[in-house]
């Protein structure tokens, strides 16, 4: 019987995860079925349990269910405990549920794919929501000189930074407190969905700096369109999506898929 996996979200019809995992399965020779399942906003646990009862072996979890998935798990990875959210579920042979988050490692591997080193670099992360929480541990593990979190609500950024001070130099505050230039600026807000840009200083980017939007699309995001004329080199979150999916696939199948061809196929699919 073919092993069943899925991505849960609401909405989820736009998800590229089924395409990505179909490519991974084809390339590795693994036999699995991967679908997108939209759970009601108040019914994730019930839909997940029905999926497991029908033989589901694991899943990815996207907005808005990552925190609910975290709460359902019997065992959690260290990085999931740090993030307080789960994007990868694994049903064990004993029926116990293991949760992990691969978002942060997906980001760091995407940066490495583009030969962007973080050691000794000054990094600004914009936003203080769950998406940002999930990337901070891997970013700090790469030994940057400093990570600064900026958020519209300064207190939220400060509180988030305080949860990670044991891992490296990190601080948080409001947009008005941003000072100096950065080697990497990561937009972890959803502002790009609405075509908006956070209120960032004009002189934000150091020479040779990168601007990274965790969102992606067929066209550059509003944040990247803003950053380009201000001297930044640009990356969107498509590679992060592929790399976090590859880590999930490895956790499920103990096989690490090649990602370069999947990146290219996904990029081309956005233009149709």
Short mmCIF file of C-alpha atoms in Angstrom, two decimals:
data_model
loop_
_atom_site.label_atom_id
_atom_site.label_comp_id
_atom_site.label_asym_id
_atom_site.label_seq_id
_atom_site.Cartn_x
_atom_site.Cartn_y
_atom_site.Cartn_z
CA UNK A 1 0.00 0.00 0.00
CA UNK A 2 1.25 3.47 -0.89
CA UNK A 3 2.13 5.59 2.14
CA UNK A 4 -0.07 8.66 2.55
CA UNK A 5 1.12 12.17 3.40
CA UNK A 6 -0.53 15.56 3.15
CA UNK A 7 -0.26 19.26 3.80
CA UNK A 8 -2.89 20.75 6.11
CA UNK A 9 -3.86 24.40 6.01
CA UNK A 10 -6.66 26.90 5.52
CA UNK A 11 -6.59 27.97 2.79
CA UNK A 12 -4.36 25.34 1.18
CA UNK A 13 -5.48 24.97 -2.45
CA UNK A 14 -2.64 27.27 -3.53
CA UNK A 15 0.02 25.06 -1.91
CA UNK A 16 2.92 23.91 -4.05
CA UNK A 17 3.80 21.15 -1.57
CA UNK A 18 2.01 18.35 -3.50
CA UNK A 19 4.01 19.23 -6.61
CA UNK A 20 7.27 19.40 -4.68
CA UNK A 21 6.81 16.06 -2.93
CA UNK A 22 5.67 14.38 -6.13
CA UNK A 23 8.98 15.47 -7.68
CA UNK A 24 10.90 14.22 -4.64
CA UNK A 25 9.12 10.85 -4.76
CA UNK A 26 9.79 10.48 -8.48
CA UNK A 27 13.45 11.40 -8.16
CA UNK A 28 14.11 9.07 -5.21
CA UNK A 29 11.90 6.19 -6.34
CA UNK A 30 9.84 6.39 -3.15
CA UNK A 31 6.19 5.38 -3.43
CA UNK A 32 3.95 7.82 -1.62
CA UNK A 33 0.75 9.77 -2.10
CA UNK A 34 0.80 13.43 -1.04
CA UNK A 35 -2.30 15.63 -1.12
CA UNK A 36 -3.52 18.99 0.16
CA UNK A 37 -6.21 18.92 2.85
CA UNK A 38 -8.10 22.04 3.92
CA UNK A 39 -9.19 21.71 7.53
CA UNK A 40 -11.90 23.92 9.07
CA UNK A 41 -10.47 26.71 11.19
CA UNK A 42 -11.97 25.08 14.28
CA UNK A 43 -11.48 21.48 13.21
CA UNK A 44 -7.82 20.73 12.52
CA UNK A 45 -7.45 18.06 15.22
CA UNK A 46 -10.51 16.13 14.03
CA UNK A 47 -9.45 16.19 10.37
CA UNK A 48 -5.91 15.15 11.31
CA UNK A 49 -7.16 12.24 13.41
CA UNK A 50 -9.39 11.07 10.55
CA UNK A 51 -6.38 11.19 8.22
CA UNK A 52 -4.34 9.04 10.60
CA UNK A 53 -7.23 6.59 11.02
CA UNK A 54 -7.23 6.18 7.23
CA UNK A 55 -3.53 5.32 7.22
CA UNK A 56 -1.84 8.71 7.10
CA UNK A 57 1.85 8.47 7.96
CA UNK A 58 2.76 12.14 8.28
CA UNK A 59 2.07 15.65 7.16
CA UNK A 60 3.21 19.18 6.66
CA UNK A 61 1.25 21.85 8.49
CA UNK A 62 0.90 25.42 7.30
CA UNK A 63 -1.05 28.45 8.46
CA UNK A 64 -2.99 28.69 10.66
CA UNK A 65 -2.46 25.29 12.32
CA UNK A 66 1.23 25.16 13.29
CA UNK A 67 0.58 25.94 16.95
CA UNK A 68 -2.30 23.43 17.12
CA UNK A 69 -0.07 20.77 15.60
CA UNK A 70 2.54 21.56 18.26
CA UNK A 71 -0.05 20.93 20.98
CA UNK A 72 -1.07 17.56 19.53
CA UNK A 73 2.41 16.04 19.58
CA UNK A 74 3.60 13.41 22.07
CA UNK A 75 7.26 14.16 21.33
CA UNK A 76 8.85 17.32 19.94
CA UNK A 77 12.22 18.08 18.41
CA UNK A 78 14.47 20.62 20.10
CA UNK A 79 13.91 23.10 17.28
CA UNK A 80 10.13 22.67 17.50
CA UNK A 81 10.27 23.38 21.22
CA UNK A 82 12.20 26.56 20.47
CA UNK A 83 9.79 27.62 17.74
CA UNK A 84 6.69 26.63 19.75
CA UNK A 85 5.23 25.49 16.44
CA UNK A 86 5.33 22.43 14.20
CA UNK A 87 5.26 22.17 10.41
CA UNK A 88 6.12 18.46 10.12
CA UNK A 89 4.20 15.61 11.75
CA UNK A 90 5.37 11.98 11.84
CA UNK A 91 3.20 9.11 13.01
CA UNK A 92 5.38 6.57 14.79
CA UNK A 93 5.00 2.82 14.62
CA UNK A 94 3.49 2.92 18.09
CA UNK A 95 0.97 5.57 17.04
CA UNK A 96 2.71 8.32 18.96
CA UNK A 97 3.01 11.65 17.18
CA UNK A 98 6.38 13.34 16.67
CA UNK A 99 6.58 17.01 15.69
CA UNK A 100 9.38 19.00 14.12
CA UNK A 101 9.81 22.31 12.34
CA UNK A 102 11.88 22.52 9.18
CA UNK A 103 11.26 26.18 8.29
CA UNK A 104 14.45 27.52 9.82
CA UNK A 105 16.72 24.88 8.34
CA UNK A 106 14.96 25.46 5.03
CA UNK A 107 15.89 29.15 5.15
CA UNK A 108 19.50 28.54 6.13
CA UNK A 109 19.96 25.89 3.42
CA UNK A 110 18.46 28.21 0.84
CA UNK A 111 20.92 30.92 1.81
CA UNK A 112 23.76 28.40 1.60
CA UNK A 113 22.50 27.29 -1.83
CA UNK A 114 23.01 30.88 -2.98
CA UNK A 115 26.45 30.92 -1.32
CA UNK A 116 25.37 33.48 1.24
CA UNK A 117 27.37 33.02 4.42
CA UNK A 118 26.04 34.28 7.74
CA UNK A 119 29.09 34.06 9.97
CA UNK A 120 30.03 37.49 11.27
CA UNK A 121 27.16 39.18 9.43
CA UNK A 122 24.65 41.65 10.85
CA UNK A 123 21.10 40.45 10.23
CA UNK A 124 17.78 42.28 10.52
CA UNK A 125 14.63 40.19 10.78
CA UNK A 126 11.38 42.09 10.17
CA UNK A 127 8.35 40.79 12.05
CA UNK A 128 7.87 38.87 15.29
CA UNK A 129 5.25 36.26 14.47
CA UNK A 130 5.44 32.49 14.25
CA UNK A 131 7.28 32.55 10.92
CA UNK A 132 10.11 34.52 12.50
CA UNK A 133 10.22 32.45 15.69
CA UNK A 134 10.84 29.35 13.59
CA UNK A 135 13.98 30.71 11.90
CA UNK A 136 15.86 32.29 14.81
CA UNK A 137 17.63 29.24 16.20
CA UNK A 138 19.19 28.18 12.87
CA UNK A 139 20.14 31.77 12.10
CA UNK A 140 21.93 32.17 15.43
CA UNK A 141 23.60 28.77 15.00
CA UNK A 142 25.31 30.19 11.90
CA UNK A 143 27.27 32.65 14.11
CA UNK A 144 26.21 36.05 12.82
CA UNK A 145 27.65 39.06 14.62
CA UNK A 146 24.14 40.15 15.61
CA UNK A 147 20.47 39.48 14.90
CA UNK A 148 18.03 42.36 15.32
CA UNK A 149 14.26 41.80 15.32
CA UNK A 150 12.10 44.78 14.32
CA UNK A 151 8.34 44.76 14.66
CA UNK A 152 5.47 47.23 14.60
CA UNK A 153 4.80 46.30 18.23
CA UNK A 154 8.19 46.80 19.85
CA UNK A 155 7.31 44.82 22.97
CA UNK A 156 6.58 41.70 20.94
CA UNK A 157 9.99 41.88 19.25
CA UNK A 158 11.74 42.45 22.56
CA UNK A 159 9.99 39.49 24.17
CA UNK A 160 10.79 37.24 21.23
CA UNK A 161 14.46 38.19 21.27
CA UNK A 162 14.67 37.47 25.00
CA UNK A 163 13.69 33.84 24.34
CA UNK A 164 16.85 33.32 22.27
CA UNK A 165 19.53 35.33 24.08
CA UNK A 166 21.24 32.14 25.23
CA UNK A 167 22.06 31.29 21.60
CA UNK A 168 23.83 34.47 20.56
CA UNK A 169 23.65 38.24 20.31
CA UNK A 170 20.05 39.17 19.58
CA UNK A 171 17.84 42.12 20.40
CA UNK A 172 14.39 43.34 19.46
CA UNK A 173 12.50 46.60 19.19
CA UNK A 174 10.25 48.79 17.07
CA UNK A 175 10.92 50.06 13.56
CA UNK A 176 11.96 53.46 14.90
CA UNK A 177 14.79 51.83 16.86
CA UNK A 178 16.50 50.33 13.78
CA UNK A 179 20.00 51.76 13.48
CA UNK A 180 22.99 51.13 11.26
CA UNK A 181 23.27 48.96 8.18
CA UNK A 182 22.77 45.23 7.71
CA UNK A 183 24.31 42.51 5.56
CA UNK A 184 21.02 40.61 5.36
CA UNK A 185 17.46 41.84 5.85
CA UNK A 186 14.77 39.14 6.09
CA UNK A 187 11.13 40.09 5.72
CA UNK A 188 9.18 37.67 7.90
CA UNK A 189 5.92 39.63 7.79
CA UNK A 190 2.92 38.99 5.56
CA UNK A 191 2.94 42.59 4.31
CA UNK A 192 3.92 41.50 0.81
CA UNK A 193 0.61 39.67 0.42
CA UNK A 194 -1.12 43.04 0.59
CA UNK A 195 1.52 44.72 -1.56
CA UNK A 196 2.83 46.68 1.41
CA UNK A 197 6.31 47.32 2.79
CA UNK A 198 7.13 47.73 6.50
CA UNK A 199 8.30 51.24 7.45
CA UNK A 200 12.04 50.64 7.17
CA UNK A 201 14.88 53.19 7.00
CA UNK A 202 16.13 54.14 3.55
CA UNK A 203 19.80 53.57 4.28
CA UNK A 204 19.33 50.01 5.52
CA UNK A 205 21.64 47.91 3.38
CA UNK A 206 25.40 47.59 3.74
CA UNK A 207 27.50 47.24 0.60
CA UNK A 208 26.76 43.87 -1.02
CA UNK A 209 23.80 43.22 1.29
CA UNK A 210 20.95 40.86 0.55
CA UNK A 211 17.20 41.34 0.96
CA UNK A 212 15.24 38.14 1.55
CA UNK A 213 11.45 37.87 1.54
CA UNK A 214 10.04 34.66 3.02
CA UNK A 215 7.10 35.13 0.64
CA UNK A 216 7.41 34.34 -3.06
CA UNK A 217 5.47 34.66 -6.30
CA UNK A 218 5.77 34.89 -10.05
CA UNK A 219 6.77 38.55 -9.65
CA UNK A 220 9.05 40.15 -7.05
CA UNK A 221 7.31 40.96 -3.78
CA UNK A 222 6.64 44.53 -2.66
CA UNK A 223 9.53 44.27 -0.18
CA UNK A 224 11.98 43.15 -2.87
CA UNK A 225 10.78 45.86 -5.26
CA UNK A 226 11.54 48.34 -2.48
CA UNK A 227 14.92 46.83 -1.58
CA UNK A 228 16.35 46.54 -5.09
CA UNK A 229 16.70 50.27 -5.85
CA UNK A 230 18.28 50.71 -2.42
CA UNK A 231 21.24 48.53 -3.34
CA UNK A 232 20.27 45.08 -2.10
CA UNK A 233 20.65 41.79 -3.91
CA UNK A 234 17.33 39.98 -3.92
CA UNK A 235 16.02 36.55 -2.92
CA UNK A 236 12.47 35.34 -2.36
CA UNK A 237 11.21 32.41 -0.29
CA UNK A 238 10.74 29.85 -3.05
CA UNK A 239 14.02 28.11 -2.24
CA UNK A 240 13.15 28.06 1.45
CA UNK A 241 9.88 26.30 0.60
CA UNK A 242 11.72 23.61 -1.37
CA UNK A 243 14.46 23.14 1.23
CA UNK A 244 12.08 22.86 4.19
CA UNK A 245 10.08 20.31 2.18
CA UNK A 246 13.27 18.34 1.50
CA UNK A 247 14.00 18.20 5.23
CA UNK A 248 10.43 16.97 5.91
CA UNK A 249 10.85 14.31 3.21
CA UNK A 250 14.08 13.19 4.86
CA UNK A 251 12.39 12.94 8.25
CA UNK A 252 9.63 10.77 6.76
CA UNK A 253 11.63 8.59 4.38
CA UNK A 254 15.24 8.74 5.66
CA UNK A 255 16.25 9.84 2.18
CA UNK A 256 17.43 13.33 1.23
CA UNK A 257 16.15 14.44 -2.18
CA UNK A 258 18.03 16.63 -4.63
CA UNK A 259 16.51 20.11 -4.73
CA UNK A 260 18.02 22.06 -7.65
CA UNK A 261 15.77 20.57 -10.34
CA UNK A 262 12.69 20.97 -8.13
CA UNK A 263 13.53 24.62 -7.56
CA UNK A 264 13.69 25.15 -11.32
CA UNK A 265 10.45 23.26 -11.98
CA UNK A 266 8.65 25.22 -9.28
CA UNK A 267 9.95 28.56 -10.57
CA UNK A 268 8.78 27.72 -14.07
CA UNK A 269 5.35 26.67 -12.78
CA UNK A 270 4.82 30.14 -11.34
CA UNK A 271 5.07 31.66 -14.80
CA UNK A 272 2.15 29.72 -16.26
#
